[in-house]
N, CA, C and O atoms as a DFTB+ gen file, in Angstrom:
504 C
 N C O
     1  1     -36.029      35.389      15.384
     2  2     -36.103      34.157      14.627
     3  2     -36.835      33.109      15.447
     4  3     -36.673      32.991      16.662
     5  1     -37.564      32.433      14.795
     6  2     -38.740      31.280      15.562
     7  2     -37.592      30.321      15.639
     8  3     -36.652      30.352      14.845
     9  1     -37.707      29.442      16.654
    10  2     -36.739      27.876      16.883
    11  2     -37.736      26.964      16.066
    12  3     -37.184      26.191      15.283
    13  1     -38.904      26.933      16.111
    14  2     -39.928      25.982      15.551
    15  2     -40.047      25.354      16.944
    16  3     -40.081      24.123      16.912
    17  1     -40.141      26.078      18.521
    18  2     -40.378      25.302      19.401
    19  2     -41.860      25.963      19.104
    20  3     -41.761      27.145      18.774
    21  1     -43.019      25.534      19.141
    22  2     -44.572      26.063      19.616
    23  2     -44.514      27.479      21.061
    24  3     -43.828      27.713      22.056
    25  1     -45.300      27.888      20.581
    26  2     -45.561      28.970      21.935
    27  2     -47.079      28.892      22.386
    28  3     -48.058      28.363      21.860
    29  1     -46.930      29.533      23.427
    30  2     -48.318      29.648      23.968
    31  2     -48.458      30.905      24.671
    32  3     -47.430      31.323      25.203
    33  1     -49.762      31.762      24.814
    34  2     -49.938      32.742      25.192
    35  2     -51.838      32.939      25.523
    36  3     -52.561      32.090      25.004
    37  1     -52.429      33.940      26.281
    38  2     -53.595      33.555      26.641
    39  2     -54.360      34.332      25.590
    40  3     -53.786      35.193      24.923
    41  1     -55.665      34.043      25.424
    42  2     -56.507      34.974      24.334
    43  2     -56.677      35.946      25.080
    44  3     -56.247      36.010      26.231
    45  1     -57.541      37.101      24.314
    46  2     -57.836      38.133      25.100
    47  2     -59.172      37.970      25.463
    48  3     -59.496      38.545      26.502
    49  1     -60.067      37.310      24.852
    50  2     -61.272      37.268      25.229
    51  2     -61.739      35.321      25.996
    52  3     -62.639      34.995      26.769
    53  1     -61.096      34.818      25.596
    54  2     -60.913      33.396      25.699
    55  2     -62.633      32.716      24.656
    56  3     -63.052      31.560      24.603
    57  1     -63.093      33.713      24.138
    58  2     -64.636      33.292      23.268
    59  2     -64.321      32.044      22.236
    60  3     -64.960      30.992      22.251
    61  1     -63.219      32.334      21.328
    62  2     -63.715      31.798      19.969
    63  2     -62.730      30.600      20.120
    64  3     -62.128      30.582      21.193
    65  1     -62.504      29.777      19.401
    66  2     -62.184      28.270      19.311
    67  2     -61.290      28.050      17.407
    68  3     -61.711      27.836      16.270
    69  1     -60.192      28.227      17.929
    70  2     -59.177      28.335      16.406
    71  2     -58.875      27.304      15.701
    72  3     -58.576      26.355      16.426
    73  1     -58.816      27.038      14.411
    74  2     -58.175      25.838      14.287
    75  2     -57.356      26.170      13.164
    76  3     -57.765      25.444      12.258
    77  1     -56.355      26.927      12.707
    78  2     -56.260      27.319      11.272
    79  2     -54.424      27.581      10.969
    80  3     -53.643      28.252      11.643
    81  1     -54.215      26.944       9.976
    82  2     -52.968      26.732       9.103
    83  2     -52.345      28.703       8.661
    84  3     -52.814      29.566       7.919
    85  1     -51.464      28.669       9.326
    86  2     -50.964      30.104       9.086
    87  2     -49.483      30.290       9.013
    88  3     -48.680      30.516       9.918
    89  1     -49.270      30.112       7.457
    90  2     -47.899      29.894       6.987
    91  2     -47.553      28.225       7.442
    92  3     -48.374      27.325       7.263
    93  1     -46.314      28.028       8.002
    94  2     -45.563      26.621       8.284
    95  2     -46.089      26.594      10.040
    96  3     -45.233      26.006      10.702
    97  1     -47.179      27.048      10.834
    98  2     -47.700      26.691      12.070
    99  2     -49.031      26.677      11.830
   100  3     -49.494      26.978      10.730
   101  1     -49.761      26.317      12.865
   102  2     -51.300      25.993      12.677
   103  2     -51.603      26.813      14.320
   104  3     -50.940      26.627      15.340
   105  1     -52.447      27.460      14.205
   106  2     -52.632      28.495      15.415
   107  2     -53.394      28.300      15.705
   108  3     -54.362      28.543      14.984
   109  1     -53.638      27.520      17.397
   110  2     -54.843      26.601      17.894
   111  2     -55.180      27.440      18.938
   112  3     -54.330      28.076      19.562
   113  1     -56.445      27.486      19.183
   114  2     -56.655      27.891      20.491
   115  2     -58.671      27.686      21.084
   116  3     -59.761      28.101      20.689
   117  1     -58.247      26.974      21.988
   118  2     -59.595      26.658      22.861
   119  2     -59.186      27.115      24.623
   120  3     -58.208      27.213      25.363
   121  1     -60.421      27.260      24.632
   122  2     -60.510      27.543      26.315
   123  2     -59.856      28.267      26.742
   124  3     -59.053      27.937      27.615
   125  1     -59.960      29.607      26.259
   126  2     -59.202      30.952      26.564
   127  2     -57.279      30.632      26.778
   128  3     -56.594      30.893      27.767
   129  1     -56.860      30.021      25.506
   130  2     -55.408      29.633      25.380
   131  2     -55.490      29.337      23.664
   132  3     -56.348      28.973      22.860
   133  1     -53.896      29.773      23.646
   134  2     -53.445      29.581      21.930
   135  2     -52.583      29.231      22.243
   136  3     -52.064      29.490      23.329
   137  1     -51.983      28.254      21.060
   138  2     -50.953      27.743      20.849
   139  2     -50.484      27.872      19.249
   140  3     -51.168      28.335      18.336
   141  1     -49.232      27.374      19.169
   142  2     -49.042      27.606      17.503
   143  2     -47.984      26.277      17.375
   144  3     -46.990      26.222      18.098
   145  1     -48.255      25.354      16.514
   146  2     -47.507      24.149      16.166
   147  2     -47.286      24.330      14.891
   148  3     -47.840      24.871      13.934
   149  1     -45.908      23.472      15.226
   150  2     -45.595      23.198      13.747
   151  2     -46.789      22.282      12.602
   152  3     -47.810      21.683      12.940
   153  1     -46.297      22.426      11.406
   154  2     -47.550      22.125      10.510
   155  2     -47.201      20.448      10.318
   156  3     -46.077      19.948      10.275
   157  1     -48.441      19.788      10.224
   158  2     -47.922      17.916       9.906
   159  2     -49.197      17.581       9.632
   160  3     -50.036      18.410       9.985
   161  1     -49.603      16.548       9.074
   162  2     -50.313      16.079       7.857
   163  2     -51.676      15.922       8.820
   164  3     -52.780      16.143       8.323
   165  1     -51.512      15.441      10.536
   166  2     -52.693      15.097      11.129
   167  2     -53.069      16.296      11.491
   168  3     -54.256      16.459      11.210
   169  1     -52.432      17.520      12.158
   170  2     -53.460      18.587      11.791
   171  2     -54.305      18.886      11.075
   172  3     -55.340      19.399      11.501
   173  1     -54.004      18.544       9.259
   174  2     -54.721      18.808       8.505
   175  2     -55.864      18.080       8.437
   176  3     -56.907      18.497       7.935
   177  1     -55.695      16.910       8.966
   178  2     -56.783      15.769       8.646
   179  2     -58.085      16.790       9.948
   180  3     -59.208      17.234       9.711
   181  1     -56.992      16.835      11.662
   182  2     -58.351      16.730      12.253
   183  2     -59.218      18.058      11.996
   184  3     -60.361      18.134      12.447
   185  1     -58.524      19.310      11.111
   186  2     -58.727      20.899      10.755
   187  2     -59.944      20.238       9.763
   188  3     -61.084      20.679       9.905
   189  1     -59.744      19.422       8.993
   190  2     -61.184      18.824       7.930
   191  2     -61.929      18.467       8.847
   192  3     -62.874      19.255       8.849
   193  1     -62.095      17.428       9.950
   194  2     -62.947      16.540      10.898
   195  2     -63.860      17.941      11.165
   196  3     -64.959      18.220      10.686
   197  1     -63.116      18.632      11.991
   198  2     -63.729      19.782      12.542
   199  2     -64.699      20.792      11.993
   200  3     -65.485      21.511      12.611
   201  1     -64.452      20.681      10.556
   202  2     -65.027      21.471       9.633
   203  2     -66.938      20.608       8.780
   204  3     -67.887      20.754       8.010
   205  1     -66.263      19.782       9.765
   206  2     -67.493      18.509       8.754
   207  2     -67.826      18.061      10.008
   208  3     -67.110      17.179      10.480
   209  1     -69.031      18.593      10.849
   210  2     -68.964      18.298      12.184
   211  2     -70.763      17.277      11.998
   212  3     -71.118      16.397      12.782
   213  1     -71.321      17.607      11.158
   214  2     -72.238      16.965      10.539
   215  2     -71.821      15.416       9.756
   216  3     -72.681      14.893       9.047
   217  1     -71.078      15.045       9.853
   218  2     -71.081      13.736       9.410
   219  2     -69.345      13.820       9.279
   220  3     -68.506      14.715       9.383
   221  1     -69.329      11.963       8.912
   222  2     -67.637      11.515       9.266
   223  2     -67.334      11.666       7.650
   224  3     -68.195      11.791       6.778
   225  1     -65.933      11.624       7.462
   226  2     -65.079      12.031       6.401
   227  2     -64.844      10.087       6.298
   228  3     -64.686       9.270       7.206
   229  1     -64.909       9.916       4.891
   230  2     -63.895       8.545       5.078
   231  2     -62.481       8.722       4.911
   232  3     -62.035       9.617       4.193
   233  1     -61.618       7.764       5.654
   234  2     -60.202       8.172       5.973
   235  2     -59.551       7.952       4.286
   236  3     -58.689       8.695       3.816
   237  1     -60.154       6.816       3.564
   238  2     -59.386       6.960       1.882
   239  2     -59.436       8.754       1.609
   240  3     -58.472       9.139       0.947
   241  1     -60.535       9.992       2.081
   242  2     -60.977      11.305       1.324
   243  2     -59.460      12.051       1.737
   244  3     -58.497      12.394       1.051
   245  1     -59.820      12.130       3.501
   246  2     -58.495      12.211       3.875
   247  2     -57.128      12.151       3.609
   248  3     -56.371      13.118       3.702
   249  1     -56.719      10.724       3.192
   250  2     -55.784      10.364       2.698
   251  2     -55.381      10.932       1.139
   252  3     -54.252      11.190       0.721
   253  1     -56.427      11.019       0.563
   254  2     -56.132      11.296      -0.827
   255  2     -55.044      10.400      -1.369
   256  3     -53.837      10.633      -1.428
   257  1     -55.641       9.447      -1.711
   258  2     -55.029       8.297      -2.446
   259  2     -54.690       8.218      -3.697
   260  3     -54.366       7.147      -4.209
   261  1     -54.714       9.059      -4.178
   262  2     -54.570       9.118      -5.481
   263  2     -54.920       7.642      -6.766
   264  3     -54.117       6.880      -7.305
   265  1     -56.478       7.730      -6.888
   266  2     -57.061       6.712      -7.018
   267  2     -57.268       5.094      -6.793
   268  3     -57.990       4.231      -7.293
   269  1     -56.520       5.127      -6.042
   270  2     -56.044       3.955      -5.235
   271  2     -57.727       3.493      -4.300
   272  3     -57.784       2.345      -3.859
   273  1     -58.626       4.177      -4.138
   274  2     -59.685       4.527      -3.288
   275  2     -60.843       3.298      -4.394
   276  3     -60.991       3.433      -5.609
   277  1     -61.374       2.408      -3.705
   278  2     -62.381       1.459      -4.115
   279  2     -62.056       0.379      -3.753
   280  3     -62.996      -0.402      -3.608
   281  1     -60.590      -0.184      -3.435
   282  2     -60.235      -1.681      -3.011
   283  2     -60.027      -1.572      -1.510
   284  3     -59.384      -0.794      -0.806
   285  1     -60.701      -2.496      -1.298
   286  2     -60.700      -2.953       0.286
   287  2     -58.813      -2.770       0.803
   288  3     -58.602      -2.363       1.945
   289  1     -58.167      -2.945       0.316
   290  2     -56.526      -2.955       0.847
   291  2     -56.336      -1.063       0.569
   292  3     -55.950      -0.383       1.519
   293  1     -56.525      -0.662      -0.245
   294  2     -56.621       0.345      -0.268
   295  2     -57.268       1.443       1.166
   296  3     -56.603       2.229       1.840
   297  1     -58.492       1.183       1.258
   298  2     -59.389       1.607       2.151
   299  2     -58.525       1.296       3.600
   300  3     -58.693       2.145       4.475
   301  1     -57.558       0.079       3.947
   302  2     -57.661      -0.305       5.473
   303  2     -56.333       0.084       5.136
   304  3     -55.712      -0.044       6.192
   305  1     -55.360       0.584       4.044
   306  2     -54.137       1.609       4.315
   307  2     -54.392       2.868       4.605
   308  3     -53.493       3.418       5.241
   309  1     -55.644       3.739       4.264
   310  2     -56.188       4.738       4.084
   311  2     -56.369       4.935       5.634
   312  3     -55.899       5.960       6.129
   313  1     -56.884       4.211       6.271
   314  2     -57.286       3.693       7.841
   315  2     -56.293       3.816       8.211
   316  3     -55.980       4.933       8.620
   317  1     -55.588       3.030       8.238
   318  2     -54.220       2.784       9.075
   319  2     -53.704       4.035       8.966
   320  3     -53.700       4.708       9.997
   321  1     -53.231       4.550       7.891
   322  2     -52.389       6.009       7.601
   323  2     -53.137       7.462       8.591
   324  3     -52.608       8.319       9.299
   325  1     -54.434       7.215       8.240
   326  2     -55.087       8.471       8.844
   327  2     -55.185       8.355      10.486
   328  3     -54.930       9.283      11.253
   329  1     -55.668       6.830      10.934
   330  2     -55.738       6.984      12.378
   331  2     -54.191       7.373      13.097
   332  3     -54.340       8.127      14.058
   333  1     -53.026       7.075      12.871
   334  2     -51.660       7.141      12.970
   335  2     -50.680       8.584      12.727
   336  3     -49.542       8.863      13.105
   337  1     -51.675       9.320      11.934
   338  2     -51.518      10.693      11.598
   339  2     -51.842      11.880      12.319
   340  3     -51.347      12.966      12.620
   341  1     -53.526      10.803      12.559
   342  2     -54.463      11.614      13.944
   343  2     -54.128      11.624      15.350
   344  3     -54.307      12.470      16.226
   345  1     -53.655      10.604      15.351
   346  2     -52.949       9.972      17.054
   347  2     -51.296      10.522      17.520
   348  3     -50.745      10.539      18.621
   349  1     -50.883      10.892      16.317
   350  2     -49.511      11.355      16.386
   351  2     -49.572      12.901      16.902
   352  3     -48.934      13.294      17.878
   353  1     -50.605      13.895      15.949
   354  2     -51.242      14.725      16.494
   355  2     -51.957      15.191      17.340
   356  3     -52.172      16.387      17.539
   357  1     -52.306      14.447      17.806
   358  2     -53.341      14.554      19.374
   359  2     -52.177      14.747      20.559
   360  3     -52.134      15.520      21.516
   361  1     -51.389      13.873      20.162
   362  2     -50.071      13.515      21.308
   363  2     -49.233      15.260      21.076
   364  3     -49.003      15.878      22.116
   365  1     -48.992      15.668      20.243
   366  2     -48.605      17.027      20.024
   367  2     -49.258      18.057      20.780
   368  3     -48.836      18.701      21.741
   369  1     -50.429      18.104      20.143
   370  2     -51.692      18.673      20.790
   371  2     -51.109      18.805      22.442
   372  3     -50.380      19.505      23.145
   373  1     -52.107      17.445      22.497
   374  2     -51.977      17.255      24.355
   375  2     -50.921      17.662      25.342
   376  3     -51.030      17.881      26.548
   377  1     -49.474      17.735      24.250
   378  2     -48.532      18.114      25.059
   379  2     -48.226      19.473      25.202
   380  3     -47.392      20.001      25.938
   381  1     -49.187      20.086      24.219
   382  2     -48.900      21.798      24.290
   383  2     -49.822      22.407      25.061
   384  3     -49.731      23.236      25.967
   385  1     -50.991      21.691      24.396
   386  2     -52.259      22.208      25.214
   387  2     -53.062      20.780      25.603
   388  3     -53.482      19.911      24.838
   389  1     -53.116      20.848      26.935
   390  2     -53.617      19.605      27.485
   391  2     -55.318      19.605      27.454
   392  3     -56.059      18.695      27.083
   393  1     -55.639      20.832      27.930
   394  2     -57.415      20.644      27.948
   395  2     -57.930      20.427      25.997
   396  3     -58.915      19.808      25.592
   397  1     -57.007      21.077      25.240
   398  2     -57.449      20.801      24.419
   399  2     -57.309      19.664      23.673
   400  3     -58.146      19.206      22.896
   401  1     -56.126      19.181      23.954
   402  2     -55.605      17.798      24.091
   403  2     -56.687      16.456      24.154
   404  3     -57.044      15.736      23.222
   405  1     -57.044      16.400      25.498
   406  2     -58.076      16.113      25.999
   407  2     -59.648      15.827      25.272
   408  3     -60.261      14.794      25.002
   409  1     -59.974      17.394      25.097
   410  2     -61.043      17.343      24.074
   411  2     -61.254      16.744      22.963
   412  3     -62.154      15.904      22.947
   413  1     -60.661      16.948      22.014
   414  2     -60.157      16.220      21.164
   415  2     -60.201      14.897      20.881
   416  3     -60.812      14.405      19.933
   417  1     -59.415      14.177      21.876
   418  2     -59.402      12.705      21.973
   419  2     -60.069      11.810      22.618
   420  3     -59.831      10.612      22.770
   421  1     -61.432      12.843      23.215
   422  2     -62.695      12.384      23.217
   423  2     -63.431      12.499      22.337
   424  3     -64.140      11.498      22.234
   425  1     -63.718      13.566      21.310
   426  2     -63.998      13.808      20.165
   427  2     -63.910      13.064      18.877
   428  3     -64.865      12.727      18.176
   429  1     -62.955      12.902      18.709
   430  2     -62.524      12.576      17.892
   431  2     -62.632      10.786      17.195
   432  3     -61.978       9.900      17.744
   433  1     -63.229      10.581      16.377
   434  2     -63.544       8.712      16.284
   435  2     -62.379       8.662      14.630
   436  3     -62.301       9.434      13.675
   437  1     -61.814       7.660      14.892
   438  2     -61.272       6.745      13.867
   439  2     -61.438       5.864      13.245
   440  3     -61.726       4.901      13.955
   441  1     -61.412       5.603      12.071
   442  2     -61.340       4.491      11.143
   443  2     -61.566       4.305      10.077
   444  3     -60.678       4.795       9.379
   445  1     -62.850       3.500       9.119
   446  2     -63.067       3.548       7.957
   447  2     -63.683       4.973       7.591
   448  3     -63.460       5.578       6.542
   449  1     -64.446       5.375       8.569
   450  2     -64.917       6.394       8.664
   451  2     -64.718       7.421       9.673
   452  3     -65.002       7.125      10.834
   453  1     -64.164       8.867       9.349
   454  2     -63.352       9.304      10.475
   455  2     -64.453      10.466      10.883
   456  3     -65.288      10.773      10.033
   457  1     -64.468      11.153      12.243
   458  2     -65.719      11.919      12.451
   459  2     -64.729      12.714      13.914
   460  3     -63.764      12.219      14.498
   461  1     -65.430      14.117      14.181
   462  2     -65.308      14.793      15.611
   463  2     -66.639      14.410      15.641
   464  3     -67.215      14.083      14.604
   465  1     -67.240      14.415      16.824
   466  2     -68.177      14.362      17.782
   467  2     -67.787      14.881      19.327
   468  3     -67.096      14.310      20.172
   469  1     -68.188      15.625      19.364
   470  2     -67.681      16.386      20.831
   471  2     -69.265      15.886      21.884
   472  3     -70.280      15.508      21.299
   473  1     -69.232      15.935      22.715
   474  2     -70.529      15.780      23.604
   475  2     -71.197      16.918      23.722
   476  3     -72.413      16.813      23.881
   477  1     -70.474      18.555      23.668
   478  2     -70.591      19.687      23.611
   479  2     -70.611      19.880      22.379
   480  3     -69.573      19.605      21.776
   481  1     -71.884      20.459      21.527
   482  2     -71.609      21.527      20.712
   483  2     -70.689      21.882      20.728
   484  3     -70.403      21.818      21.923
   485  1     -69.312      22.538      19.887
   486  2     -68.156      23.514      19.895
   487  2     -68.162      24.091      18.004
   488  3     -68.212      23.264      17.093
   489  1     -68.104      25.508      17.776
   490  2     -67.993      25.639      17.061
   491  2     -66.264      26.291      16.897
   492  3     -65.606      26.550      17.904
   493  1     -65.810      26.450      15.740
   494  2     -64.328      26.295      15.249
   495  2     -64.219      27.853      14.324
   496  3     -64.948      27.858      13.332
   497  1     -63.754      28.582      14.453
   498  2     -62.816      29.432      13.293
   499  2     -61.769      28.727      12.428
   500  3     -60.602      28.796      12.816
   501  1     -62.053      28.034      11.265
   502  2     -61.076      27.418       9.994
   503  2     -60.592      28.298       9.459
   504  3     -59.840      28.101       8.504
């Protein structure tokens, strides 16, 4: 039986770069290491970022506002909600896996418009 504590274990090849929702954990793994976290809403957001590495997501798409999306108060809850979602997750992240941790929250930009940008090329398995 899982506790829902995360595990970690090494890849076998350390090549490919994971990011993907599998059942109620999300099974991460960079830099020849995996991890498996529990599932929460900023995974999902930064699993989109990652996937859209060509341009930023706006945080209302993210959010899925349920048409709420066109008013300025709208848009800077959309903000608020997503950067707070993302940052909550990073802190998860970082504490399981630190280099990837790390990466990430250099990567990673917030706000009206949300984006990864890594300095490195990195490509992702979704």
């Amino acid at each position: 039986m899982h506790t829902g504590k995360p595990r970690a274990h090494s890849v076998t090849d350390g090549s490919e770069n994971v990011f993907r929702k599998e059942g109620h954990f999300w099974t991460v793994a960079y830099a020849g290491r995996v991890v498996h976290l529990k599932d929460a809403k900023g995974l999902h957001d930064i699993a989109r970022l990652l996937g859209q590495q060509d341009g930023g997501l706006p945080a209302a798409d993210l959010l899925e506002s349920n048409g709420e999306v066109g008013t300025e108060e709208a848009a800077e809850r959309a903000r608020a909600a997503v950067t707070m979602r993302i940052r909550t997750a990073l802190l998860r992240i970082e504490k399981e896996h630190p280099a990837l941790g790390r990466h990430l929250a250099r990567s990673i930009r917030t706000g009206a418009v949300c984006r990864y940008d890594p300095e490195v090329s990195t490509s992702w398995l979704l």
